[in-house]
Short mmCIF file of N, CA and C in Angstrom, two decimals:
data_model
loop_
_atom_site.label_atom_id
_atom_site.label_comp_id
_atom_site.label_asym_id
_atom_site.label_seq_id
_atom_site.Cartn_x
_atom_site.Cartn_y
_atom_site.Cartn_z
N MET G 384 89.03 148.12 145.56
CA MET G 384 88.25 147.11 144.90
C MET G 384 87.11 146.71 145.83
N ILE G 385 85.89 146.65 145.34
CA ILE G 385 84.72 146.32 146.15
C ILE G 385 84.04 145.10 145.56
N PHE G 386 83.74 144.13 146.42
CA PHE G 386 82.98 142.96 146.02
C PHE G 386 81.68 142.98 146.82
N LEU G 387 80.57 142.76 146.13
CA LEU G 387 79.28 142.75 146.82
C LEU G 387 78.90 141.34 147.17
N GLN G 388 78.28 141.21 148.34
CA GLN G 388 77.89 139.88 148.78
C GLN G 388 76.55 140.00 149.51
N ARG G 389 75.74 138.99 149.37
CA ARG G 389 74.43 138.96 150.00
C ARG G 389 74.60 138.59 151.47
N ASP G 390 74.00 139.37 152.37
CA ASP G 390 74.15 139.07 153.79
C ASP G 390 73.01 138.23 154.36
N GLY G 391 72.00 137.94 153.56
CA GLY G 391 70.93 137.05 154.01
C GLY G 391 69.85 137.74 154.82
N ILE G 392 69.94 139.04 155.03
CA ILE G 392 68.94 139.75 155.82
C ILE G 392 68.14 140.64 154.89
N GLY G 393 66.99 140.17 154.49
CA GLY G 393 66.09 140.96 153.66
C GLY G 393 66.68 141.35 152.31
N GLY G 394 67.62 140.60 151.80
CA GLY G 394 68.17 140.89 150.48
C GLY G 394 69.10 142.09 150.45
N VAL G 395 69.59 142.52 151.61
CA VAL G 395 70.49 143.66 151.68
C VAL G 395 71.87 143.23 151.23
N TYR G 396 72.55 144.09 150.48
CA TYR G 396 73.90 143.79 150.02
C TYR G 396 74.89 144.65 150.79
N SER G 397 76.00 144.06 151.12
CA SER G 397 77.05 144.83 151.79
C SER G 397 78.34 144.67 151.00
N GLY G 398 79.15 145.67 151.05
CA GLY G 398 80.41 145.61 150.31
C GLY G 398 81.51 145.01 151.15
N VAL G 399 82.39 144.30 150.52
CA VAL G 399 83.59 143.80 151.17
C VAL G 399 84.74 144.61 150.57
N LYS G 400 85.42 145.34 151.39
CA LYS G 400 86.52 146.18 150.92
C LYS G 400 87.81 145.36 150.93
N LYS G 401 88.54 145.44 149.83
CA LYS G 401 89.81 144.74 149.72
C LYS G 401 90.91 145.71 149.33
N SER G 402 92.09 145.44 149.84
CA SER G 402 93.23 146.28 149.55
C SER G 402 94.49 145.43 149.69
N GLN G 403 95.61 146.01 149.35
CA GLN G 403 96.88 145.33 149.52
C GLN G 403 97.85 146.31 150.16
N VAL G 404 98.58 145.83 151.16
CA VAL G 404 99.59 146.65 151.84
C VAL G 404 100.92 145.90 151.77
N VAL G 405 102.00 146.63 151.95
CA VAL G 405 103.33 146.03 151.92
C VAL G 405 104.01 146.28 153.25
N VAL G 406 104.63 145.23 153.80
CA VAL G 406 105.35 145.34 155.07
C VAL G 406 106.61 146.17 154.82
N GLY G 407 106.72 147.27 155.54
CA GLY G 407 107.83 148.19 155.32
C GLY G 407 108.86 148.21 156.43
N TRP G 408 108.64 147.45 157.49
CA TRP G 408 109.59 147.43 158.60
C TRP G 408 110.73 146.48 158.29
N LYS G 409 111.97 146.92 158.53
CA LYS G 409 113.11 146.06 158.20
C LYS G 409 113.12 144.78 159.03
N GLU G 410 112.48 144.80 160.18
CA GLU G 410 112.36 143.60 161.02
C GLU G 410 111.15 142.76 160.61
N GLY G 411 110.42 143.19 159.60
CA GLY G 411 109.21 142.50 159.18
C GLY G 411 108.04 142.87 160.07
N LEU G 412 106.99 142.10 160.00
CA LEU G 412 105.79 142.35 160.81
C LEU G 412 106.05 141.77 162.20
N HIS G 413 106.75 142.54 163.03
CA HIS G 413 107.18 142.09 164.35
C HIS G 413 106.18 142.51 165.43
N ALA G 414 106.53 142.30 166.68
CA ALA G 414 105.60 142.47 167.80
C ALA G 414 104.95 143.85 167.88
N ARG G 415 105.73 144.91 167.73
CA ARG G 415 105.17 146.26 167.89
C ARG G 415 104.09 146.58 166.86
N PRO G 416 104.35 146.41 165.56
CA PRO G 416 103.28 146.69 164.60
C PRO G 416 102.11 145.71 164.70
N CYS G 417 102.37 144.48 165.11
CA CYS G 417 101.27 143.52 165.30
C CYS G 417 100.35 143.98 166.42
N ALA G 418 100.96 144.46 167.50
CA ALA G 418 100.17 144.96 168.63
C ALA G 418 99.37 146.19 168.22
N ARG G 419 99.99 147.06 167.44
CA ARG G 419 99.30 148.28 166.96
C ARG G 419 98.12 147.91 166.06
N LEU G 420 98.33 146.96 165.15
CA LEU G 420 97.24 146.52 164.26
C LEU G 420 96.09 145.92 165.05
N ALA G 421 96.41 145.07 166.02
CA ALA G 421 95.36 144.44 166.83
C ALA G 421 94.59 145.49 167.63
N GLU G 422 95.31 146.46 168.17
CA GLU G 422 94.67 147.54 168.93
C GLU G 422 93.71 148.34 168.05
N ILE G 423 94.15 148.68 166.86
CA ILE G 423 93.32 149.44 165.93
C ILE G 423 92.14 148.61 165.46
N ALA G 424 92.36 147.35 165.12
CA ALA G 424 91.28 146.49 164.63
C ALA G 424 90.16 146.33 165.65
N ARG G 425 90.51 146.32 166.93
CA ARG G 425 89.51 146.16 167.99
C ARG G 425 88.62 147.39 168.16
N ARG G 426 89.01 148.50 167.60
CA ARG G 426 88.22 149.73 167.68
C ARG G 426 87.01 149.71 166.75
N PHE G 427 87.03 148.80 165.78
CA PHE G 427 86.00 148.77 164.75
C PHE G 427 85.11 147.54 164.90
N GLY G 428 83.88 147.68 164.44
CA GLY G 428 82.94 146.56 164.45
C GLY G 428 83.14 145.62 163.28
N SER G 429 83.82 146.08 162.26
CA SER G 429 84.04 145.28 161.05
C SER G 429 85.02 144.14 161.31
N THR G 430 84.89 143.10 160.50
CA THR G 430 85.84 142.00 160.51
C THR G 430 87.00 142.39 159.61
N ILE G 431 88.21 142.29 160.13
CA ILE G 431 89.41 142.65 159.37
C ILE G 431 90.30 141.43 159.29
N LYS G 432 90.60 141.02 158.06
CA LYS G 432 91.47 139.85 157.84
C LYS G 432 92.68 140.27 157.03
N LEU G 433 93.81 139.66 157.36
CA LEU G 433 95.05 139.85 156.62
C LEU G 433 95.44 138.49 156.05
N GLU G 434 95.90 138.47 154.79
CA GLU G 434 96.33 137.21 154.19
C GLU G 434 97.75 137.34 153.67
N CYS G 435 98.54 136.32 153.96
CA CYS G 435 99.93 136.27 153.52
C CYS G 435 100.26 134.83 153.12
N ASN G 436 100.61 134.63 151.85
CA ASN G 436 100.98 133.31 151.36
C ASN G 436 99.94 132.23 151.69
N GLY G 437 98.67 132.56 151.53
CA GLY G 437 97.60 131.60 151.76
C GLY G 437 97.18 131.45 153.21
N GLN G 438 97.87 132.10 154.12
CA GLN G 438 97.54 132.04 155.54
C GLN G 438 96.74 133.29 155.90
N VAL G 439 95.61 133.09 156.59
CA VAL G 439 94.71 134.21 156.93
C VAL G 439 94.76 134.48 158.43
N ALA G 440 94.84 135.76 158.78
CA ALA G 440 94.89 136.17 160.18
C ALA G 440 93.75 137.12 160.50
N ASN G 441 93.18 136.97 161.68
CA ASN G 441 92.20 137.91 162.21
C ASN G 441 93.01 139.07 162.77
N ALA G 442 92.81 140.27 162.24
CA ALA G 442 93.62 141.42 162.65
C ALA G 442 93.42 141.81 164.11
N ARG G 443 92.35 141.35 164.75
CA ARG G 443 92.13 141.65 166.17
C ARG G 443 93.04 140.81 167.07
N SER G 444 93.61 139.76 166.52
CA SER G 444 94.44 138.84 167.29
C SER G 444 95.92 139.11 167.05
N PHE G 445 96.60 139.58 168.07
CA PHE G 445 98.04 139.85 168.00
C PHE G 445 98.79 138.61 167.51
N LEU G 446 98.53 137.47 168.13
CA LEU G 446 99.24 136.24 167.79
C LEU G 446 98.94 135.79 166.36
N SER G 447 97.70 135.91 165.95
CA SER G 447 97.31 135.52 164.60
C SER G 447 98.08 136.33 163.56
N VAL G 448 98.22 137.62 163.79
CA VAL G 448 98.96 138.50 162.86
C VAL G 448 100.45 138.19 162.91
N LEU G 449 101.00 138.01 164.11
CA LEU G 449 102.41 137.71 164.26
C LEU G 449 102.80 136.42 163.55
N LEU G 450 101.90 135.42 163.60
CA LEU G 450 102.18 134.12 162.99
C LEU G 450 102.16 134.13 161.46
N LEU G 451 101.82 135.27 160.86
CA LEU G 451 101.93 135.39 159.41
C LEU G 451 103.40 135.38 158.98
N CYS G 452 104.28 135.74 159.92
CA CYS G 452 105.74 135.75 159.66
C CYS G 452 106.09 136.54 158.40
N ALA G 453 105.45 137.68 158.23
CA ALA G 453 105.68 138.50 157.04
C ALA G 453 106.96 139.30 157.18
N THR G 454 107.83 139.16 156.21
CA THR G 454 109.11 139.87 156.21
C THR G 454 108.98 141.19 155.44
N MET G 455 109.99 142.02 155.54
CA MET G 455 109.99 143.31 154.83
C MET G 455 109.79 143.07 153.34
N GLY G 456 108.89 143.86 152.76
CA GLY G 456 108.61 143.77 151.33
C GLY G 456 107.49 142.80 150.99
N THR G 457 106.99 142.06 151.97
CA THR G 457 105.90 141.11 151.73
C THR G 457 104.59 141.86 151.52
N ALA G 458 103.83 141.48 150.49
CA ALA G 458 102.51 142.06 150.24
C ALA G 458 101.47 141.26 151.01
N LEU G 459 100.60 141.98 151.70
CA LEU G 459 99.51 141.37 152.45
C LEU G 459 98.19 141.81 151.84
N ALA G 460 97.28 140.88 151.67
CA ALA G 460 95.93 141.23 151.22
C ALA G 460 95.12 141.58 152.47
N VAL G 461 94.37 142.66 152.39
CA VAL G 461 93.52 143.10 153.50
C VAL G 461 92.08 143.00 153.05
N GLU G 462 91.24 142.40 153.86
CA GLU G 462 89.81 142.28 153.56
C GLU G 462 89.02 142.75 154.77
N VAL G 463 88.13 143.71 154.55
CA VAL G 463 87.35 144.29 155.64
C VAL G 463 85.87 144.23 155.28
N GLU G 464 85.07 143.78 156.24
CA GLU G 464 83.63 143.69 156.02
C GLU G 464 82.90 144.10 157.29
N GLY G 465 81.93 145.01 157.12
CA GLY G 465 81.14 145.45 158.26
C GLY G 465 80.64 146.87 158.09
N GLU G 466 79.97 147.35 159.12
CA GLU G 466 79.32 148.65 159.04
C GLU G 466 80.29 149.83 158.97
N ASP G 467 81.49 149.67 159.47
CA ASP G 467 82.48 150.76 159.43
C ASP G 467 83.72 150.36 158.62
N GLU G 468 83.49 149.57 157.58
CA GLU G 468 84.59 148.99 156.81
C GLU G 468 85.51 150.03 156.15
N GLU G 469 84.96 151.13 155.68
CA GLU G 469 85.80 152.14 155.03
C GLU G 469 86.79 152.76 156.02
N LYS G 470 86.30 153.11 157.19
CA LYS G 470 87.17 153.70 158.21
C LYS G 470 88.18 152.68 158.71
N ALA G 471 87.75 151.43 158.87
CA ALA G 471 88.64 150.38 159.35
C ALA G 471 89.76 150.13 158.34
N LEU G 472 89.41 150.05 157.08
CA LEU G 472 90.42 149.82 156.03
C LEU G 472 91.42 150.97 155.99
N ALA G 473 90.93 152.18 156.07
CA ALA G 473 91.81 153.36 156.06
C ALA G 473 92.77 153.33 157.26
N ALA G 474 92.29 152.92 158.42
CA ALA G 474 93.13 152.86 159.61
C ALA G 474 94.22 151.80 159.48
N VAL G 475 93.88 150.65 158.92
CA VAL G 475 94.88 149.59 158.71
C VAL G 475 95.92 150.05 157.69
N GLU G 476 95.46 150.63 156.60
CA GLU G 476 96.39 151.12 155.58
C GLU G 476 97.33 152.18 156.15
N GLN G 477 96.81 153.00 157.05
CA GLN G 477 97.62 154.06 157.67
C GLN G 477 98.76 153.49 158.51
N VAL G 478 98.51 152.38 159.20
CA VAL G 478 99.57 151.76 160.00
C VAL G 478 100.74 151.37 159.10
N PHE G 479 100.42 150.77 157.96
CA PHE G 479 101.48 150.34 157.05
C PHE G 479 102.13 151.52 156.34
N ALA G 480 101.36 152.55 156.02
CA ALA G 480 101.90 153.72 155.31
C ALA G 480 102.81 154.55 156.22
N SER G 481 102.46 154.64 157.49
CA SER G 481 103.22 155.49 158.40
C SER G 481 104.44 154.78 158.97
N GLY G 482 104.46 153.47 158.90
CA GLY G 482 105.59 152.73 159.46
C GLY G 482 105.63 152.73 160.96
N GLU G 483 104.46 152.95 161.59
CA GLU G 483 104.40 152.97 163.06
C GLU G 483 104.81 151.64 163.65
#
């Protein structure tokens, strides 16, 4: 799903990529996957946010992601915005799909 938004620079529009992932670890979104997500998010210039039950986390922040307290089976909304948003979104989705 793509939402367009005005960035204020010469009328240029940029897409905001949105997706949904499900926590598949039986321990929930615990320290290891949080660290992996933060490591991957820092590789990209895009802003990556995760939302769980109205709480929003910056994916670059290990603690912010851990504090979502997402248990197994919880759906998380993912929102990515920036110049490499497609690659960033694919990388985040891969972490959840692979169960790393």
